[in-house]
Amino acid sequence: MDGVKVSLACALLLFAVSSIASAAIVEHTFNVQNLTMSRLCKRQVITVVNGSLPGPTVRVREGDSLIIHVINNSPHNITIHWHGLFHKLTVWADGPSMITQCPIQPGHRYAYRFDITDQEGTLWWHAHSSFLRATVYGALIIRPRSGHSYPFPKPHKEVPILFGEWWNTDVVALEEAAIATGIPPNNSDAYTINGLPGNMYPCSKDRMFNLDVVKGKLYLLRIINAAMNIPLFFKIANHKMTVVAADAVYTNPYVTDVITIAPGQTVDALLYADQSIGSSYYMAAHPYASAPIVPFPNTTTRGVIHYINGASKARKTKRVLMPTLPSFFDTPTAHKFYSNLTSLVGGPHWVPVPRHVDEEMLVTIGLGLEACSDNTTCPKFSASMNNHSFVLPKKLSILEAVYNGVEGVFTPDFPNQPPVKFDYTDPNITQTNPGLLFVQKTTSAKILKFNTTVDLVFQNHALIAAENHPMHLHGFNFHVLAQGFGNYEPNRDRSKYNLVDPQFRNTLAVPVGGWAVTRFTADNPGVWIMHCHIDVHLPFGLGMVFVVENGPTKSTSLPPPPADLPKC
């Protein structure tokens, strides 16, 4: 018996040593600077990282530690957010401006330091200050720890596919004008795949993403919607894809010929190259416009897949086949994709649904109006959650205020329910009750005790225009238990909950004119913003913050701030 104990102890020690040995410290420098780039027949000054659009791809393994030195050589304040990372006990590195830090000012620098634990798959990074996210973004790819494998066949090659939007103007000035007038900014001039618009736009024949594939090989497409405001439909002519992960969480394999992906979301999809050598096929993306009355850029970006001879790599393209994309307004196709993904039970880092619930919240989301008394344009568009339209603090980040006990920076009064209950999806409700349109400007937070499990129901409203809202929660994933259209009715809709293998993700596309039920456990102390990832909405107030209190031990409590944390 003693020999068994010694053998077991040795095995555990060997496992611990091998786990430590497999981890690495990965270090990068991000030089943020302005660059003049030619797109759409025009030269435009943009802000980028390390001189490229998109910025550099960061590749790590689960268990690694990451250090990113950000040097701000641009004329703008900047922060970087690591979209989808949990940041357990490293909330100071999360990155949203005035939530967890003051911005890095021009001529200054800051090092983001955090560990990659219990996550694998495709995430991404982006600016989280002003409209700079339009050009300051890149992929963050987390592979399994050394000695571990994917829960699907090993691909021949992994290919990042980043969708973006391009403006023929200064995006920072665009946002400033929108905030000043209360009018949404102009729509973008093009969509892009890996920074390139494709040949359906002017002066873009040679600015198109090309992917060479070999017949019979398997490719892993790491798809990221880094577009600012638009959900997208994505197809590849004559091909189907098998979705194997969403938001860096493994899914049951889902075979589809179309992917719908909202801003902020990621999808990992396997592509089997089963066509003939010498053939070529367009990959294409265009908008899913959930609110037809809202103007949107109705253009298409595309790239090309070329089947090459593996030895010569010569392209012999005669004809390129174009996929038939869904209608811009095809909500049934979008909802089918969004609602058919399920988690891979028992897969790496799988998290079962908590069964005990401590708090229940119903949060209405959508656009309203801001009543104003000065001489500016009135009324202004404003967005809100439970009629609270979020305003960023100006002198101190909320996290610093929480850590140092500074009062007056935020109010701990975000409500669990909307102040008035009404028929949320009736577009004519304001004709009889116009007061519903006007929102309250606040910097409000919801306080959660450590380890609280929350049922959070998102309810879209149609006071101005019902639309699909991609809601992103920092610091956590939430289980998506159910979603549907119309008003959420708990007595009716609780029977629809998937408590076995629901999606577990950080960004959820709440159905247009509908609702979604999510559940998460607040086991990560700190300040975490939840907001719509349509960037035109966040400056107008579609956000709020959770303040998660410390746990009972040092290992479950907020650590002190880094010495080089930027000052306001």
Coordinates of C-alpha atoms in Angstrom, one line a residue:
M1 CA 0.0 0.0 0.0
D2 CA 2.8 2.4 0.9
G3 CA 4.4 1.6 -2.5
V4 CA 1.1 2.6 -4.3
K5 CA 1.1 5.9 -2.3
V6 CA 4.7 6.7 -3.3
S7 CA 3.9 5.8 -7.0
L8 CA 0.9 8.1 -6.9
A9 CA 2.8 10.9 -5.3
C10 CA 5.5 10.6 -7.9
A11 CA 3.0 10.6 -10.7
L12 CA 1.3 13.7 -9.4
L13 CA 4.7 15.4 -9.0
L14 CA 5.7 14.5 -12.5
F15 CA 2.4 15.8 -13.8
A16 CA 2.8 19.1 -12.0
V17 CA 6.4 19.5 -13.2
S18 CA 5.5 18.7 -16.8
S19 CA 2.6 21.2 -16.6
I20 CA 4.9 23.9 -15.4
A21 CA 7.6 23.0 -18.0
S22 CA 5.0 23.2 -20.8
A23 CA 4.1 26.8 -19.9
A24 CA 6.0 29.7 -21.4
I25 CA 6.3 33.4 -21.0
V26 CA 5.3 35.0 -24.4
E27 CA 6.3 38.6 -24.8
H28 CA 5.4 41.1 -27.6
T29 CA 5.8 44.8 -28.2
F30 CA 2.8 46.7 -29.7
N31 CA 3.9 50.0 -31.3
V32 CA 0.8 52.1 -31.8
Q33 CA 1.3 54.6 -34.5
N34 CA -0.4 56.5 -37.3
L35 CA 0.1 55.2 -40.9
T36 CA -1.0 56.4 -44.3
M37 CA -2.7 53.6 -46.2
S38 CA -4.3 53.4 -49.6
R39 CA -7.8 51.9 -49.9
L40 CA -10.7 52.6 -52.2
C41 CA -8.8 55.1 -54.5
K42 CA -7.8 57.2 -51.5
R43 CA -4.9 57.6 -49.1
Q44 CA -6.1 57.7 -45.5
V45 CA -4.3 58.2 -42.2
I46 CA -5.2 55.5 -39.7
T47 CA -3.9 54.2 -36.4
V48 CA -2.4 50.7 -36.4
V49 CA -0.2 48.4 -34.3
N50 CA 3.3 47.6 -35.7
G51 CA 2.5 49.1 -39.1
S52 CA -0.1 46.6 -40.2
L53 CA -3.8 46.1 -40.7
P54 CA -4.9 43.9 -39.0
G55 CA -2.3 44.1 -36.3
P56 CA 0.0 41.2 -35.3
T57 CA -1.5 37.7 -34.5
V58 CA -0.6 36.7 -30.9
R59 CA -0.1 32.9 -30.6
V60 CA 0.1 31.2 -27.2
R61 CA -0.7 27.9 -25.6
E62 CA -3.1 27.3 -22.7
G63 CA -1.1 27.8 -19.5
D64 CA 1.3 30.4 -20.9
S65 CA 1.9 33.9 -19.5
L66 CA 1.6 36.8 -21.8
I67 CA 3.3 40.2 -21.6
I68 CA 2.4 42.9 -24.1
H69 CA 4.4 46.1 -24.0
V70 CA 2.1 48.8 -25.5
I71 CA 4.0 51.9 -26.7
N72 CA 1.7 54.7 -27.7
N73 CA 3.3 56.7 -30.5
S74 CA -0.1 57.8 -31.9
P75 CA -1.7 61.2 -31.2
H76 CA -4.6 59.4 -29.4
N77 CA -5.3 58.0 -26.0
I78 CA -5.3 54.2 -26.3
T79 CA -6.1 51.0 -24.3
I80 CA -6.0 47.4 -25.5
H81 CA -8.7 44.9 -24.5
W82 CA -8.1 41.1 -24.7
H83 CA -11.6 40.2 -25.9
G84 CA -12.9 37.0 -24.2
L85 CA -10.1 36.4 -21.8
F86 CA -11.1 35.7 -18.2
H87 CA -8.3 37.6 -16.6
K88 CA -8.6 35.6 -13.3
L89 CA -6.9 38.0 -10.7
T90 CA -5.5 40.1 -13.5
V91 CA -8.5 42.4 -14.0
W92 CA -6.1 45.4 -14.2
A93 CA -5.1 44.1 -17.6
D94 CA -8.6 43.8 -19.1
G95 CA -8.2 47.1 -20.9
P96 CA -11.5 49.1 -21.2
S97 CA -10.8 52.7 -20.9
M98 CA -12.0 54.3 -17.6
I99 CA -13.4 51.0 -16.4
T100 CA -10.2 49.1 -15.4
Q101 CA -7.6 51.8 -16.3
C102 CA -7.0 55.3 -17.5
P103 CA -5.9 55.4 -21.1
I104 CA -2.3 55.2 -22.2
Q105 CA -1.6 58.8 -23.3
P106 CA 0.5 59.7 -26.4
G107 CA 4.2 59.2 -25.7
H108 CA 3.6 56.8 -22.8
R109 CA 3.6 53.0 -22.4
Y110 CA 2.1 50.2 -20.4
A111 CA 2.7 46.5 -20.1
Y112 CA -0.3 44.2 -20.0
R113 CA 0.5 41.0 -18.0
F114 CA -1.8 38.1 -17.6
D115 CA -2.0 34.3 -17.7
I116 CA -3.9 32.1 -20.2
T117 CA -5.7 29.5 -18.1
D118 CA -8.6 27.2 -18.8
Q119 CA -9.2 28.6 -22.3
E120 CA -8.4 27.4 -25.8
G121 CA -9.4 28.6 -29.2
T122 CA -9.8 31.9 -31.1
L123 CA -10.1 35.2 -29.3
W124 CA -8.8 38.6 -30.3
W125 CA -7.5 41.9 -29.1
H126 CA -8.6 45.4 -29.9
A127 CA -8.5 49.1 -28.9
H128 CA -11.1 49.8 -26.2
S129 CA -11.0 53.6 -26.4
S130 CA -13.0 55.6 -28.9
F131 CA -13.5 54.4 -32.5
L132 CA -9.9 53.3 -32.8
R133 CA -11.0 49.7 -32.8
A134 CA -11.8 50.2 -36.5
T135 CA -8.1 49.7 -37.3
V136 CA -6.4 48.6 -34.0
Y137 CA -7.2 44.9 -33.7
G138 CA -5.8 41.5 -34.3
A139 CA -6.2 37.8 -33.5
L140 CA -5.3 36.0 -30.2
I141 CA -4.9 32.3 -30.9
I142 CA -4.7 29.9 -27.9
R143 CA -3.6 26.4 -28.8
P144 CA -3.8 23.4 -26.4
R145 CA -1.1 23.0 -23.9
S146 CA 1.9 20.9 -25.1
G147 CA 1.1 17.2 -25.2
H148 CA -2.6 17.9 -25.6
S149 CA -4.6 17.8 -28.8
Y150 CA -7.7 19.3 -30.4
P151 CA -11.0 17.4 -29.9
F152 CA -11.3 17.2 -33.7
P153 CA -9.0 16.0 -36.5
K154 CA -5.7 17.9 -36.7
P155 CA -5.8 20.5 -39.5
H156 CA -3.2 20.8 -42.2
K157 CA -3.2 24.6 -41.6
E158 CA -4.8 27.2 -39.4
V159 CA -6.0 30.4 -41.2
P160 CA -7.2 33.5 -39.3
I161 CA -10.1 35.2 -41.1
L162 CA -10.7 38.7 -39.6
F163 CA -13.6 40.8 -40.9
G164 CA -13.3 44.5 -40.5
E165 CA -14.8 47.8 -41.7
W166 CA -13.1 50.7 -43.5
W167 CA -13.9 54.4 -43.5
N168 CA -12.6 56.9 -45.9
T169 CA -12.3 59.4 -43.1
D170 CA -10.8 60.0 -39.6
V171 CA -12.8 57.5 -37.4
V172 CA -11.9 59.4 -34.2
A173 CA -13.4 62.6 -35.6
L174 CA -16.4 60.6 -36.8
E175 CA -17.1 59.4 -33.3
E176 CA -16.6 62.8 -31.7
A177 CA -19.2 64.3 -34.1
A178 CA -21.6 61.5 -33.4
I179 CA -21.4 62.1 -29.6
A180 CA -21.7 65.9 -30.0
T181 CA -24.8 65.7 -32.2
G182 CA -26.4 62.5 -30.9
I183 CA -26.7 61.3 -34.5
P184 CA -25.1 57.9 -35.4
P185 CA -22.0 58.2 -37.5
N186 CA -21.8 57.6 -41.2
N187 CA -21.8 54.0 -42.3
S188 CA -18.5 52.5 -43.4
D189 CA -17.3 52.6 -47.0
A190 CA -16.2 48.9 -47.2
Y191 CA -16.0 45.6 -45.4
T192 CA -12.6 43.8 -45.3
I193 CA -11.2 40.3 -45.0
N194 CA -7.8 40.5 -43.3
G195 CA -7.6 44.2 -44.0
L196 CA -8.4 43.9 -47.7
P197 CA -11.7 44.9 -49.2
G198 CA -11.8 42.6 -52.3
N199 CA -12.4 43.3 -56.0
M200 CA -16.1 44.4 -55.7
Y201 CA -14.9 47.8 -54.4
P202 CA -13.2 50.5 -56.5
C203 CA -9.4 50.4 -56.9
S204 CA -9.3 47.1 -55.1
K205 CA -8.7 44.5 -57.8
D206 CA -5.3 43.6 -56.3
R207 CA -6.4 44.2 -52.7
M208 CA -8.1 40.9 -52.0
F209 CA -7.3 38.1 -49.6
N210 CA -6.0 34.9 -51.3
L211 CA -5.8 31.5 -49.7
D212 CA -4.1 28.6 -51.4
V213 CA -5.3 25.1 -50.5
V214 CA -4.4 21.6 -51.4
K215 CA -7.0 19.0 -52.4
G216 CA -7.7 16.5 -49.7
K217 CA -6.3 18.6 -46.8
L218 CA -8.2 19.9 -43.8
Y219 CA -8.1 23.6 -42.8
L220 CA -9.1 25.3 -39.6
L221 CA -10.6 28.8 -40.3
R222 CA -10.3 31.0 -37.2
I223 CA -13.1 33.5 -38.0
I224 CA -13.3 36.8 -36.1
N225 CA -15.9 39.6 -36.7
A226 CA -13.9 42.7 -35.8
A227 CA -16.3 44.9 -37.8
M228 CA -17.5 47.9 -35.8
N229 CA -21.3 47.7 -36.2
I230 CA -22.4 44.9 -38.5
P231 CA -23.3 41.2 -38.1
L232 CA -22.2 39.3 -41.2
F233 CA -23.2 36.3 -43.3
F234 CA -20.2 34.3 -44.5
K235 CA -20.1 31.7 -47.2
I236 CA -17.6 29.9 -49.4
A237 CA -18.8 28.8 -52.9
N238 CA -19.3 25.0 -53.3
H239 CA -18.1 24.3 -49.7
K240 CA -19.6 23.4 -46.4
M241 CA -17.9 24.2 -43.1
T242 CA -18.0 22.3 -39.8
V243 CA -18.2 24.6 -36.7
V244 CA -16.1 23.2 -33.9
A245 CA -15.8 26.2 -31.5
A246 CA -17.4 29.6 -30.8
D247 CA -15.8 32.3 -28.6
A248 CA -12.9 29.9 -27.7
V249 CA -15.3 27.2 -26.4
Y250 CA -15.5 23.8 -28.1
T251 CA -18.8 23.0 -29.7
N252 CA -20.5 19.8 -31.0
P253 CA -19.6 19.7 -34.7
Y254 CA -22.2 21.7 -36.7
V255 CA -22.1 21.4 -40.5
T256 CA -23.3 24.4 -42.4
D257 CA -22.8 26.3 -45.6
V258 CA -23.4 29.7 -44.0
I259 CA -21.9 31.3 -40.8
T260 CA -23.6 34.2 -39.1
I261 CA -21.2 36.1 -36.9
A262 CA -21.9 39.2 -34.8
P263 CA -19.4 41.9 -34.0
G264 CA -17.1 40.6 -31.2
Q265 CA -17.8 36.9 -31.9
T266 CA -15.4 34.3 -33.1
V267 CA -16.1 31.0 -34.8
D268 CA -13.7 28.1 -35.5
A269 CA -14.7 26.1 -38.6
L270 CA -13.1 23.2 -40.3
L271 CA -12.9 23.4 -44.1
Y272 CA -12.2 20.2 -46.1
A273 CA -10.7 21.0 -49.5
D274 CA -12.6 18.6 -51.7
Q275 CA -12.7 20.4 -55.0
S276 CA -10.5 19.9 -58.1
I277 CA -7.0 21.2 -58.6
G278 CA -6.9 24.4 -60.6
S279 CA -10.4 25.6 -59.5
S280 CA -11.0 28.7 -57.5
Y281 CA -13.9 29.9 -55.3
Y282 CA -14.9 33.1 -53.7
M283 CA -15.3 33.4 -49.9
A284 CA -17.7 36.3 -49.3
A285 CA -19.3 38.2 -46.5
H286 CA -22.1 40.8 -46.4
P287 CA -24.4 42.3 -43.7
Y288 CA -27.1 40.7 -41.8
A289 CA -29.3 43.8 -41.3
S290 CA -31.7 42.9 -38.5
A291 CA -33.4 46.3 -38.5
P292 CA -34.4 47.1 -42.1
I293 CA -35.4 50.7 -41.3
V294 CA -31.9 51.5 -40.2
P295 CA -29.5 52.4 -43.0
F296 CA -26.5 50.1 -43.4
P297 CA -23.7 49.6 -45.9
N298 CA -25.1 47.0 -48.3
T299 CA -21.8 46.0 -49.9
T300 CA -19.8 42.7 -50.1
T301 CA -16.2 41.8 -49.3
R302 CA -14.7 38.8 -50.8
G303 CA -11.5 36.8 -51.0
V304 CA -10.5 33.8 -53.1
I305 CA -9.6 30.1 -52.4
H306 CA -7.3 28.6 -55.0
Y307 CA -6.8 24.9 -55.4
I308 CA -3.1 24.4 -56.2
N309 CA -0.8 21.6 -57.0
G310 CA 0.9 21.0 -53.7
A311 CA 4.3 20.9 -55.4
S312 CA 4.2 23.9 -57.7
K313 CA 1.8 26.2 -55.9
A314 CA 1.0 27.7 -59.3
R315 CA -2.4 29.3 -59.6
K316 CA -4.3 28.5 -62.8
T317 CA -7.5 30.4 -62.3
K318 CA -9.9 30.6 -65.2
R319 CA -13.2 31.1 -63.5
V320 CA -14.0 31.9 -59.9
L321 CA -17.4 30.8 -58.5
M322 CA -19.3 33.2 -56.3
P323 CA -21.5 31.9 -53.4
T324 CA -25.1 32.9 -53.1
L325 CA -25.4 34.8 -49.8
P326 CA -28.6 35.1 -47.8
S327 CA -30.7 38.2 -48.1
F328 CA -29.5 41.1 -45.9
F329 CA -32.8 40.7 -43.9
D330 CA -32.7 36.9 -43.5
T331 CA -33.4 36.7 -39.7
P332 CA -34.5 33.0 -39.9
T333 CA -31.1 32.0 -41.3
A334 CA -29.3 34.1 -38.7
H335 CA -31.3 32.7 -35.9
K336 CA -30.9 29.1 -37.1
F337 CA -27.1 29.4 -36.9
Y338 CA -27.1 31.3 -33.6
S339 CA -29.5 28.9 -31.9
N340 CA -28.1 25.6 -33.2
L341 CA -24.6 25.7 -31.6
T342 CA -24.1 23.6 -28.5
S343 CA -21.2 23.0 -26.2
L344 CA -19.0 19.8 -26.4
V345 CA -19.9 18.1 -23.1
G346 CA -16.8 16.6 -21.5
G347 CA -14.5 18.5 -23.9
P348 CA -11.4 20.5 -22.8
H349 CA -12.4 23.1 -20.3
W350 CA -16.1 22.2 -20.4
V351 CA -18.1 23.9 -17.7
P352 CA -21.5 22.4 -16.6
V353 CA -24.5 24.7 -16.1
P354 CA -24.8 25.8 -12.4
R355 CA -28.2 24.6 -11.2
H356 CA -28.6 26.9 -8.1
V357 CA -29.4 30.6 -9.0
D358 CA -28.8 33.4 -6.4
E359 CA -30.0 36.4 -8.4
E360 CA -32.4 37.0 -11.3
M361 CA -32.1 40.0 -13.7
L362 CA -34.3 41.1 -16.6
V363 CA -32.4 43.8 -18.6
T364 CA -34.0 45.7 -21.4
I365 CA -31.7 46.8 -24.2
G366 CA -32.2 49.3 -27.1
L367 CA -32.2 52.8 -28.3
G368 CA -34.0 55.8 -26.8
L369 CA -33.6 59.5 -26.5
E370 CA -31.7 61.8 -24.2
A371 CA -33.6 64.9 -23.1
C372 CA -31.3 67.9 -23.1
S373 CA -31.7 71.4 -21.9
D374 CA -28.8 73.2 -23.5
N375 CA -28.6 74.6 -27.1
T376 CA -27.2 71.5 -28.7
T377 CA -29.2 69.3 -31.1
C378 CA -32.2 68.0 -29.2
P379 CA -33.3 65.4 -28.6
K380 CA -30.2 63.2 -29.0
F381 CA -30.2 59.5 -29.6
S382 CA -29.2 57.5 -26.6
A383 CA -29.0 53.8 -25.8
S384 CA -29.8 52.2 -22.5
M385 CA -30.1 49.1 -20.3
N386 CA -33.0 49.1 -18.0
N387 CA -33.4 52.8 -18.9
H388 CA -29.9 53.5 -17.6
S389 CA -27.7 55.1 -20.3
F390 CA -24.1 54.5 -19.3
V391 CA -21.6 57.4 -19.0
L392 CA -17.9 56.7 -18.6
P393 CA -16.2 58.5 -15.7
K394 CA -13.7 61.2 -16.6
K395 CA -11.2 61.5 -13.7
L396 CA -10.6 58.0 -12.3
S397 CA -11.3 54.4 -13.6
I398 CA -14.1 52.6 -11.8
L399 CA -11.7 49.8 -10.8
E400 CA -9.3 52.2 -9.1
A401 CA -12.3 53.8 -7.3
V402 CA -13.4 50.4 -6.0
Y403 CA -9.9 49.3 -4.9
N404 CA -9.2 52.6 -3.2
G405 CA -12.7 53.2 -1.8
V406 CA -13.1 56.5 -3.7
E407 CA -16.8 57.6 -3.7
G408 CA -18.5 59.7 -6.4
V409 CA -17.1 57.9 -9.4
F410 CA -20.1 55.5 -9.9
T411 CA -23.4 54.6 -8.2
P412 CA -24.1 51.1 -7.1
D413 CA -27.7 51.2 -8.2
F414 CA -28.1 49.3 -11.5
P415 CA -31.6 47.7 -11.2
N416 CA -32.5 44.1 -11.6
Q417 CA -35.6 45.0 -13.5
P418 CA -36.6 47.8 -15.9
P419 CA -38.3 50.7 -14.1
V420 CA -41.5 50.3 -16.1
K421 CA -42.9 47.1 -17.6
F422 CA -44.6 47.4 -21.0
D423 CA -45.0 45.5 -24.2
Y424 CA -41.3 45.7 -25.1
T425 CA -41.6 44.6 -28.7
D426 CA -44.5 46.8 -29.7
P427 CA -43.1 49.4 -32.1
N428 CA -46.1 51.7 -31.5
I429 CA -46.0 51.7 -27.7
T430 CA -44.6 55.3 -27.6
Q431 CA -47.6 56.7 -29.4
T432 CA -49.6 56.2 -26.2
N433 CA -46.6 56.5 -23.8
P434 CA -44.0 58.8 -25.3
G435 CA -42.2 59.1 -21.9
L436 CA -40.8 55.6 -22.4
L437 CA -38.4 57.0 -25.0
F438 CA -36.3 59.1 -22.6
V439 CA -33.5 57.6 -20.7
Q440 CA -31.5 58.4 -17.5
K441 CA -27.8 59.2 -17.9
T442 CA -25.8 57.4 -15.2
T443 CA -22.6 55.6 -14.3
S444 CA -24.3 52.8 -12.6
A445 CA -23.0 49.4 -11.4
K446 CA -24.5 46.2 -10.1
I447 CA -22.7 44.8 -7.0
L448 CA -22.4 41.0 -6.8
K449 CA -21.0 39.0 -3.9
F450 CA -18.2 36.6 -4.9
N451 CA -19.5 33.3 -6.3
T452 CA -23.1 34.6 -6.9
T453 CA -24.8 32.8 -9.8
V454 CA -26.9 35.1 -11.9
D455 CA -29.7 34.4 -14.3
L456 CA -29.5 37.3 -16.7
V457 CA -32.4 37.8 -19.3
F458 CA -31.7 40.2 -22.1
Q459 CA -34.9 41.7 -23.6
N460 CA -34.7 43.7 -26.8
H461 CA -37.2 46.6 -27.0
A462 CA -38.5 48.4 -30.1
L463 CA -38.9 51.9 -28.8
I464 CA -37.0 53.3 -31.8
A465 CA -35.9 50.3 -33.8
A466 CA -35.7 46.6 -32.8
E467 CA -32.4 45.1 -33.8
N468 CA -30.0 42.2 -33.1
H469 CA -27.7 43.3 -30.2
P470 CA -24.4 41.5 -29.6
M471 CA -24.0 41.7 -25.9
H472 CA -20.4 41.2 -24.6
L473 CA -19.5 40.4 -20.9
H474 CA -15.9 41.0 -19.9
G475 CA -14.2 38.6 -17.5
F476 CA -16.7 35.7 -17.9
N477 CA -18.5 33.4 -20.3
F478 CA -22.2 32.9 -19.8
H479 CA -24.3 29.8 -20.6
V480 CA -27.0 30.7 -23.2
L481 CA -29.9 28.7 -21.9
A482 CA -32.6 29.8 -24.3
Q483 CA -33.5 32.5 -26.8
G484 CA -36.6 33.5 -28.8
F485 CA -38.7 36.3 -30.2
G486 CA -41.3 38.5 -28.6
N487 CA -41.5 39.2 -24.9
Y488 CA -39.8 36.9 -22.5
E489 CA -42.4 35.0 -20.4
P490 CA -40.8 33.0 -17.6
N491 CA -43.8 30.7 -17.0
R492 CA -43.8 29.8 -20.7
D493 CA -40.1 30.0 -21.6
R494 CA -38.4 28.3 -18.7
S495 CA -39.4 24.9 -20.2
K496 CA -37.1 25.8 -23.2
Y497 CA -33.9 26.0 -21.1
N498 CA -31.0 23.8 -22.3
L499 CA -29.3 22.8 -19.1
V500 CA -27.2 20.0 -20.7
D501 CA -25.0 21.4 -23.5
P502 CA -25.9 25.1 -24.0
Q503 CA -23.5 27.5 -25.7
F504 CA -20.9 29.0 -23.3
R505 CA -19.6 32.2 -24.7
N506 CA -18.6 35.8 -24.1
T507 CA -20.7 37.6 -26.8
L508 CA -24.3 36.8 -27.5
A509 CA -26.4 38.1 -30.4
V510 CA -29.8 38.8 -28.7
P511 CA -32.5 38.1 -31.4
V512 CA -34.1 41.1 -33.0
G513 CA -37.3 41.9 -31.3
G514 CA -36.6 39.0 -28.9
W515 CA -34.9 37.8 -25.8
A516 CA -32.1 35.5 -24.5
V517 CA -31.6 33.8 -21.1
T518 CA -28.0 33.6 -19.8
R519 CA -26.4 32.3 -16.6
F520 CA -23.0 33.0 -15.2
T521 CA -21.2 32.7 -11.8
A522 CA -19.4 35.8 -10.5
D523 CA -16.2 34.0 -9.4
N524 CA -13.8 36.6 -10.7
P525 CA -13.4 39.7 -8.4
G526 CA -13.1 43.1 -10.1
V527 CA -15.0 45.5 -12.3
W528 CA -16.4 44.1 -15.5
I529 CA -18.2 46.0 -18.1
M530 CA -21.1 44.5 -20.1
H531 CA -22.0 46.3 -23.3
C532 CA -23.3 46.0 -26.8
H533 CA -20.4 45.3 -29.2
I534 CA -22.0 47.5 -31.9
D535 CA -19.6 50.3 -31.3
V536 CA -22.0 53.0 -32.4
H537 CA -24.1 52.0 -29.3
L538 CA -21.5 52.0 -26.5
P539 CA -20.7 55.8 -26.8
F540 CA -24.5 56.4 -26.6
G541 CA -24.7 54.4 -23.4
L542 CA -25.6 50.7 -24.1
G543 CA -23.5 49.4 -21.2
M544 CA -23.2 48.8 -17.5
V545 CA -20.7 47.3 -15.0
F546 CA -20.7 44.5 -12.6
V547 CA -18.6 45.0 -9.4
V548 CA -17.7 41.5 -8.1
E549 CA -16.6 41.6 -4.5
N550 CA -13.6 39.8 -3.1
G551 CA -13.8 36.2 -2.1
P552 CA -12.8 34.8 1.4
T553 CA -9.1 34.2 0.6
K554 CA -6.2 36.1 -1.0
S555 CA -6.4 33.8 -4.0
T556 CA -10.0 35.0 -4.6
S557 CA -9.4 38.7 -3.9
L558 CA -8.5 41.7 -6.1
P559 CA -4.7 42.2 -6.2
P560 CA -3.1 45.6 -6.0
P561 CA -2.7 47.6 -9.2
P562 CA 0.5 47.4 -11.3
A563 CA 3.1 50.1 -10.6
D564 CA 3.0 51.3 -14.2
L565 CA -0.8 51.6 -14.4
P566 CA -1.5 54.7 -16.5
K567 CA -2.7 57.8 -14.7
C568 CA -5.6 60.1 -15.9

